[in-house]
Amino acid sequence: MRRSRFICLVSIILFGTAPLSAQDTSPEDEIVVIGKGEAEAVRDLAENITRKSRIDKPISRFQSPVCVKVNGMPMDMAAMVEERIRQNVERVGAKVGKPDCAINALVAFVNDAPDLLTHLRAEEPWLFNDMLEHEFALLADEKDGVRAWHTQMLRDKDGREIPIQKIKLPRYGRDVFMRNLRSYDSSRRLIPISMELTGAVVLFDLARIESKTFRQLADYATLRILALSGSENVSAESQSIPSITTLFDDPGSTPSALSTFDEAYLTALYGAPYYAMSGSLQNATLRRYRSAKGQDLDR
């Protein structure tokens, strides 16, 4: 998404959002479950929350610094959530924007997130131009009070925009426009392209955030900003690995912050090579998880 359009999106969403009142921010102790099959559980959860990369395309992530804006709550509370997100972004290995950066990640607390998404799809269809139909269906069908999506762009392996070149086809009496990839990789097996997340939007439904702390909301937003992830395949009842992804499924069993798994997942994502596919995150996350736990889990 171009910078000017993302700023336009910010103004569209921020108009009419109701401020969030104060709430208790005291942390809760994280419950860590260790047992047989934990390695498999880690792999399964990494697979379940990852939205698959497109055919022949590597997994998407931010290459430019993440510049976050929080709206829909009092300024001091918004500043606290923004700072927490920035700390998370830096800790997992992504780049953090400077204070005067241009916004490319918006977190908004709104009266009806699903309804706002429907309205934006009808009135501002350009917001979803690079989203495939099945990707929008996943977004619309999320079971909780959150709607999160990204815009993304094809880049070369060094993160540079691939220029579009006009090619004349006299035989067919017309011209075509194609991307001219000028970057090459020494290995013929690797396509020298990357997918960059250029914008992220996380809409929290005000009616669904009761009993959740600012830290939990900030950490949940962090995961949804940094990764093409979803909660539609996550259930607190069916998993033994604590994760912030269950925040709107079973708040009582959700950790108070990003769990060991969550940080392992995000550090694996932002430590992966440019050509990594979504399927590679399962084992990469497990390696990070094992390292954080300091133990050799069952294989």
CSV table of C-alpha atoms in Angstrom, one decimal:
chain,number,residue,atom,x,y,z
A,1,MET,CA,0.0,0.0,0.0
A,2,ARG,CA,1.4,3.4,-0.9
A,3,ARG,CA,2.2,5.7,2.1
A,4,SER,CA,-0.4,8.3,1.1
A,5,ARG,CA,-3.1,5.7,0.9
A,6,PHE,CA,-2.2,4.2,4.3
A,7,ILE,CA,-2.5,7.6,5.8
A,8,CYS,CA,-5.9,7.9,4.2
A,9,LEU,CA,-6.9,4.6,5.7
A,10,VAL,CA,-5.8,5.9,9.1
A,11,SER,CA,-8.1,8.9,8.8
A,12,ILE,CA,-11.0,6.7,7.6
A,13,ILE,CA,-10.8,4.3,10.5
A,14,LEU,CA,-10.1,6.9,13.2
A,15,PHE,CA,-13.2,8.9,12.3
A,16,GLY,CA,-15.9,8.1,14.8
A,17,THR,CA,-14.0,5.6,17.0
A,18,ALA,CA,-15.0,5.8,20.6
A,19,PRO,CA,-12.3,6.2,23.3
A,20,LEU,CA,-11.6,3.3,25.5
A,21,SER,CA,-11.9,3.8,29.3
A,22,ALA,CA,-9.3,2.9,31.8
A,23,GLN,CA,-8.8,-0.8,32.9
A,24,ASP,CA,-6.8,-2.9,35.2
A,25,THR,CA,-3.3,-3.5,33.8
A,26,SER,CA,-2.0,-5.8,36.5
A,27,PRO,CA,-0.2,-8.8,34.9
A,28,GLU,CA,-1.1,-12.5,35.5
A,29,ASP,CA,1.3,-15.4,35.8
A,30,GLU,CA,1.9,-17.4,32.7
A,31,ILE,CA,1.0,-21.1,32.8
A,32,VAL,CA,3.6,-23.3,31.0
A,33,VAL,CA,2.6,-26.8,30.2
A,34,ILE,CA,5.4,-29.3,29.7
A,35,GLY,CA,4.6,-32.9,28.6
A,36,LYS,CA,4.9,-35.6,26.1
A,37,GLY,CA,4.3,-34.5,22.5
A,38,GLU,CA,5.2,-30.8,23.2
A,39,ALA,CA,7.4,-30.6,20.1
A,40,GLU,CA,4.5,-31.8,17.9
A,41,ALA,CA,2.2,-29.3,19.6
A,42,VAL,CA,4.6,-26.5,18.9
A,43,ARG,CA,4.8,-27.5,15.2
A,44,ASP,CA,1.0,-27.8,15.0
A,45,LEU,CA,0.4,-24.4,16.5
A,46,ALA,CA,2.9,-22.8,14.2
A,47,GLU,CA,1.1,-24.4,11.3
A,48,ASN,CA,-2.4,-23.5,12.6
A,49,ILE,CA,-1.8,-19.8,13.0
A,50,THR,CA,0.2,-19.2,9.8
A,51,ARG,CA,-1.8,-18.2,6.7
A,52,LYS,CA,-0.1,-20.0,3.9
A,53,SER,CA,2.2,-18.0,1.5
A,54,ARG,CA,1.0,-17.7,-2.0
A,55,ILE,CA,2.1,-20.3,-4.6
A,56,ASP,CA,5.8,-19.8,-5.5
A,57,LYS,CA,6.0,-16.9,-3.1
A,58,PRO,CA,8.0,-16.7,0.1
A,59,ILE,CA,6.4,-15.8,3.4
A,60,SER,CA,5.6,-12.1,3.9
A,61,ARG,CA,7.0,-9.8,6.6
A,62,PHE,CA,8.0,-6.2,7.2
A,63,GLN,CA,11.3,-5.2,5.7
A,64,SER,CA,10.9,-1.5,6.4
A,65,PRO,CA,10.7,-0.2,10.0
A,66,VAL,CA,7.3,-0.8,11.7
A,67,CYS,CA,5.7,2.5,12.7
A,68,VAL,CA,2.6,1.9,14.9
A,69,LYS,CA,-0.3,4.2,15.7
A,70,VAL,CA,-2.9,3.3,18.4
A,71,ASN,CA,-6.3,5.0,18.4
A,72,GLY,CA,-9.6,4.7,20.2
A,73,MET,CA,-8.4,5.1,23.7
A,74,PRO,CA,-7.1,8.1,25.8
A,75,MET,CA,-3.7,9.4,24.7
A,76,ASP,CA,-1.7,8.2,27.7
A,77,MET,CA,-3.1,4.7,27.4
A,78,ALA,CA,-2.5,4.7,23.6
A,79,ALA,CA,1.1,5.8,24.2
A,80,MET,CA,1.6,2.9,26.6
A,81,VAL,CA,0.3,0.3,24.1
A,82,GLU,CA,2.4,1.8,21.3
A,83,GLU,CA,5.5,1.6,23.4
A,84,ARG,CA,4.8,-2.0,24.4
A,85,ILE,CA,4.4,-2.9,20.7
A,86,ARG,CA,7.6,-1.1,19.7
A,87,GLN,CA,9.5,-3.0,22.4
A,88,ASN,CA,8.1,-6.3,21.1
A,89,VAL,CA,8.9,-5.5,17.5
A,90,GLU,CA,12.5,-4.8,18.4
A,91,ARG,CA,12.9,-7.8,20.7
A,92,VAL,CA,11.9,-10.3,18.0
A,93,GLY,CA,14.3,-8.9,15.4
A,94,ALA,CA,12.1,-6.6,13.2
A,95,LYS,CA,12.9,-3.0,12.6
A,96,VAL,CA,11.3,-0.2,14.6
A,97,GLY,CA,10.3,3.2,13.2
A,98,LYS,CA,11.7,6.4,14.6
A,99,PRO,CA,9.4,8.9,16.4
A,100,ASP,CA,8.7,10.9,13.2
A,101,CYS,CA,8.1,7.9,11.0
A,102,ALA,CA,5.2,7.4,8.6
A,103,ILE,CA,2.5,5.2,10.0
A,104,ASN,CA,2.3,1.7,8.5
A,105,ALA,CA,0.7,-0.2,11.3
A,106,LEU,CA,-2.7,0.9,12.8
A,107,VAL,CA,-4.3,-0.5,15.9
A,108,ALA,CA,-7.8,0.9,16.5
A,109,PHE,CA,-10.5,0.2,19.1
A,110,VAL,CA,-13.8,0.5,17.4
A,111,ASN,CA,-17.5,-0.1,18.2
A,112,ASP,CA,-18.0,-2.9,15.7
A,113,ALA,CA,-15.0,-4.4,14.0
A,114,PRO,CA,-16.8,-6.9,11.7
A,115,ASP,CA,-19.3,-4.2,10.6
A,116,LEU,CA,-16.5,-1.7,9.9
A,117,LEU,CA,-14.7,-4.3,7.8
A,118,THR,CA,-17.8,-4.8,5.7
A,119,HIS,CA,-18.2,-1.1,5.3
A,120,LEU,CA,-14.6,-0.6,4.2
A,121,ARG,CA,-14.9,-3.5,1.7
A,122,ALA,CA,-17.9,-1.8,0.1
A,123,GLU,CA,-16.9,1.9,0.3
A,124,GLU,CA,-13.1,1.6,0.1
A,125,PRO,CA,-12.4,-1.5,-2.1
A,126,TRP,CA,-8.9,-0.3,-2.9
A,127,LEU,CA,-7.9,-1.3,0.6
A,128,PHE,CA,-8.2,-5.0,-0.4
A,129,ASN,CA,-7.0,-4.8,-4.0
A,130,ASP,CA,-4.0,-7.2,-3.4
A,131,MET,CA,-6.1,-9.6,-1.3
A,132,LEU,CA,-7.3,-12.8,-2.9
A,133,GLU,CA,-10.9,-13.8,-2.4
A,134,HIS,CA,-10.1,-16.7,-0.1
A,135,GLU,CA,-7.9,-14.5,2.0
A,136,PHE,CA,-10.7,-12.0,2.5
A,137,ALA,CA,-13.0,-14.9,3.4
A,138,LEU,CA,-10.6,-15.9,6.2
A,139,LEU,CA,-10.5,-12.3,7.4
A,140,ALA,CA,-14.3,-12.0,7.4
A,141,ASP,CA,-14.9,-15.3,9.1
A,142,GLU,CA,-12.6,-14.8,12.1
A,143,LYS,CA,-14.6,-16.0,15.2
A,144,ASP,CA,-13.5,-13.3,17.6
A,145,GLY,CA,-13.9,-9.6,17.9
A,146,VAL,CA,-10.8,-8.7,16.0
A,147,ARG,CA,-10.2,-8.1,12.3
A,148,ALA,CA,-6.6,-7.8,11.1
A,149,TRP,CA,-5.2,-7.6,7.6
A,150,HIS,CA,-2.2,-6.5,5.7
A,151,THR,CA,-1.1,-5.0,2.4
A,152,GLN,CA,1.9,-6.5,0.7
A,153,MET,CA,4.2,-6.0,-2.2
A,154,LEU,CA,6.5,-8.2,-4.3
A,155,ARG,CA,10.2,-7.1,-4.0
A,156,ASP,CA,13.5,-8.4,-5.1
A,157,LYS,CA,15.6,-10.4,-2.7
A,158,ASP,CA,17.2,-7.3,-1.3
A,159,GLY,CA,13.9,-5.7,-0.5
A,160,ARG,CA,13.9,-3.3,-3.5
A,161,GLU,CA,10.8,-2.6,-5.5
A,162,ILE,CA,10.7,-4.4,-8.8
A,163,PRO,CA,10.2,-1.9,-11.7
A,164,ILE,CA,7.4,-2.4,-14.2
A,165,GLN,CA,8.6,-2.3,-17.9
A,166,LYS,CA,6.5,-1.8,-21.0
A,167,ILE,CA,7.1,-4.5,-23.6
A,168,LYS,CA,5.9,-4.0,-27.1
A,169,LEU,CA,4.2,-6.9,-28.9
A,170,PRO,CA,3.8,-5.7,-32.5
A,171,ARG,CA,2.5,-9.1,-33.6
A,172,TYR,CA,-0.6,-8.7,-31.3
A,173,GLY,CA,-0.9,-4.9,-31.8
A,174,ARG,CA,-0.6,-4.1,-28.1
A,175,ASP,CA,1.8,-3.5,-25.3
A,176,VAL,CA,2.1,-5.4,-22.0
A,177,PHE,CA,3.5,-4.3,-18.7
A,178,MET,CA,5.6,-6.7,-16.8
A,179,ARG,CA,7.9,-6.5,-13.7
A,180,ASN,CA,11.5,-6.5,-14.7
A,181,LEU,CA,13.5,-8.5,-12.2
A,182,ARG,CA,17.1,-7.4,-12.3
A,183,SER,CA,18.3,-9.2,-9.2
A,184,TYR,CA,19.7,-12.7,-9.4
A,185,ASP,CA,20.7,-15.4,-7.0
A,186,SER,CA,23.7,-17.7,-7.4
A,187,SER,CA,21.5,-20.7,-6.8
A,188,ARG,CA,19.2,-21.5,-9.7
A,189,ARG,CA,16.9,-23.2,-7.2
A,190,LEU,CA,16.0,-19.9,-5.5
A,191,ILE,CA,13.8,-17.3,-7.0
A,192,PRO,CA,15.3,-13.9,-6.0
A,193,ILE,CA,12.1,-12.4,-4.8
A,194,SER,CA,10.7,-11.5,-1.4
A,195,MET,CA,7.2,-10.5,-0.1
A,196,GLU,CA,7.1,-7.3,1.9
A,197,LEU,CA,4.3,-6.3,4.3
A,198,THR,CA,3.7,-2.7,3.6
A,199,GLY,CA,0.8,-2.0,6.0
A,200,ALA,CA,-1.1,-3.7,8.8
A,201,VAL,CA,-4.4,-2.9,10.4
A,202,VAL,CA,-5.8,-4.5,13.6
A,203,LEU,CA,-9.3,-3.6,14.6
A,204,PHE,CA,-10.4,-4.5,18.2
A,205,ASP,CA,-14.1,-4.6,18.9
A,206,LEU,CA,-14.7,-2.6,22.1
A,207,ALA,CA,-17.5,-5.0,23.2
A,208,ARG,CA,-15.0,-7.9,23.3
A,209,ILE,CA,-12.0,-6.5,25.2
A,210,GLU,CA,-13.5,-6.6,28.7
A,211,SER,CA,-11.2,-8.3,31.3
A,212,LYS,CA,-8.2,-8.1,29.0
A,213,THR,CA,-5.1,-6.1,30.1
A,214,PHE,CA,-3.3,-3.5,28.0
A,215,ARG,CA,-0.3,-5.8,27.9
A,216,GLN,CA,-2.3,-8.6,26.5
A,217,LEU,CA,-3.9,-6.4,23.8
A,218,ALA,CA,-0.6,-4.9,22.8
A,219,ASP,CA,1.1,-8.3,22.6
A,220,TYR,CA,-1.9,-9.8,20.6
A,221,ALA,CA,-1.7,-6.8,18.2
A,222,THR,CA,2.1,-7.3,17.9
A,223,LEU,CA,1.6,-10.8,16.6
A,224,ARG,CA,-1.1,-9.8,14.2
A,225,ILE,CA,0.9,-6.8,12.9
A,226,LEU,CA,4.2,-8.7,12.3
A,227,ALA,CA,2.8,-11.9,10.8
A,228,LEU,CA,0.2,-13.1,8.3
A,229,SER,CA,-1.5,-15.0,11.1
A,230,GLY,CA,-5.0,-15.8,12.1
A,231,SER,CA,-6.9,-17.3,15.0
A,232,GLU,CA,-9.6,-19.2,13.1
A,233,ASN,CA,-7.7,-22.5,13.6
A,234,VAL,CA,-6.7,-21.9,17.2
A,235,SER,CA,-8.7,-23.3,20.2
A,236,ALA,CA,-7.7,-23.1,23.8
A,237,GLU,CA,-9.3,-26.4,24.4
A,238,SER,CA,-7.4,-28.3,21.7
A,239,GLN,CA,-3.8,-27.0,22.4
A,240,SER,CA,-1.4,-27.4,25.3
A,241,ILE,CA,1.0,-24.7,24.3
A,242,PRO,CA,0.2,-21.2,25.9
A,243,SER,CA,-0.2,-18.5,23.2
A,244,ILE,CA,-1.5,-15.0,23.1
A,245,THR,CA,-3.5,-16.1,20.1
A,246,THR,CA,-6.2,-17.6,22.4
A,247,LEU,CA,-6.9,-14.2,24.0
A,248,PHE,CA,-10.4,-14.0,22.5
A,249,ASP,CA,-11.1,-17.7,22.7
A,250,ASP,CA,-10.4,-18.4,26.4
A,251,PRO,CA,-9.0,-15.3,28.2
A,252,GLY,CA,-8.8,-17.2,31.5
A,253,SER,CA,-6.1,-19.5,30.1
A,254,THR,CA,-4.3,-17.0,28.0
A,255,PRO,CA,-0.8,-15.9,29.1
A,256,SER,CA,-0.4,-12.3,30.4
A,257,ALA,CA,2.0,-11.5,27.6
A,258,LEU,CA,3.7,-13.0,24.5
A,259,SER,CA,4.4,-16.6,25.5
A,260,THR,CA,7.6,-18.5,24.9
A,261,PHE,CA,6.0,-20.0,21.8
A,262,ASP,CA,4.8,-16.5,20.5
A,263,GLU,CA,8.3,-15.1,20.7
A,264,ALA,CA,9.9,-18.2,19.2
A,265,TYR,CA,7.4,-17.9,16.3
A,266,LEU,CA,8.1,-14.3,15.6
A,267,THR,CA,11.9,-14.5,16.0
A,268,ALA,CA,11.8,-17.5,13.6
A,269,LEU,CA,9.8,-15.5,11.1
A,270,TYR,CA,12.1,-12.5,11.2
A,271,GLY,CA,15.3,-14.5,11.3
A,272,ALA,CA,14.4,-16.6,8.3
A,273,PRO,CA,16.1,-16.1,4.9
A,274,TYR,CA,14.2,-14.1,2.3
A,275,TYR,CA,13.2,-17.2,0.3
A,276,ALA,CA,11.6,-19.0,3.2
A,277,MET,CA,8.2,-20.5,2.6
A,278,SER,CA,5.4,-20.6,5.2
A,279,GLY,CA,5.9,-24.3,5.8
A,280,SER,CA,9.4,-23.8,7.1
A,281,LEU,CA,8.2,-21.9,10.1
A,282,GLN,CA,7.2,-25.0,11.9
A,283,ASN,CA,10.6,-26.4,12.5
A,284,ALA,CA,12.2,-23.0,12.8
A,285,THR,CA,9.8,-22.1,15.6
A,286,LEU,CA,10.5,-25.4,17.3
A,287,ARG,CA,14.3,-24.7,17.2
A,288,ARG,CA,13.7,-21.2,18.8
A,289,TYR,CA,11.3,-22.7,21.3
A,290,ARG,CA,13.8,-25.4,22.4
A,291,SER,CA,16.5,-22.8,22.8
A,292,ALA,CA,14.3,-20.5,24.9
A,293,LYS,CA,13.2,-23.5,27.1
A,294,GLY,CA,16.8,-24.7,27.4
A,295,GLN,CA,15.9,-28.3,27.0
A,296,ASP,CA,15.8,-31.1,24.4
A,297,LEU,CA,12.0,-31.6,23.8
A,298,ASP,CA,10.8,-34.9,22.4
A,299,ARG,CA,11.2,-35.1,18.7
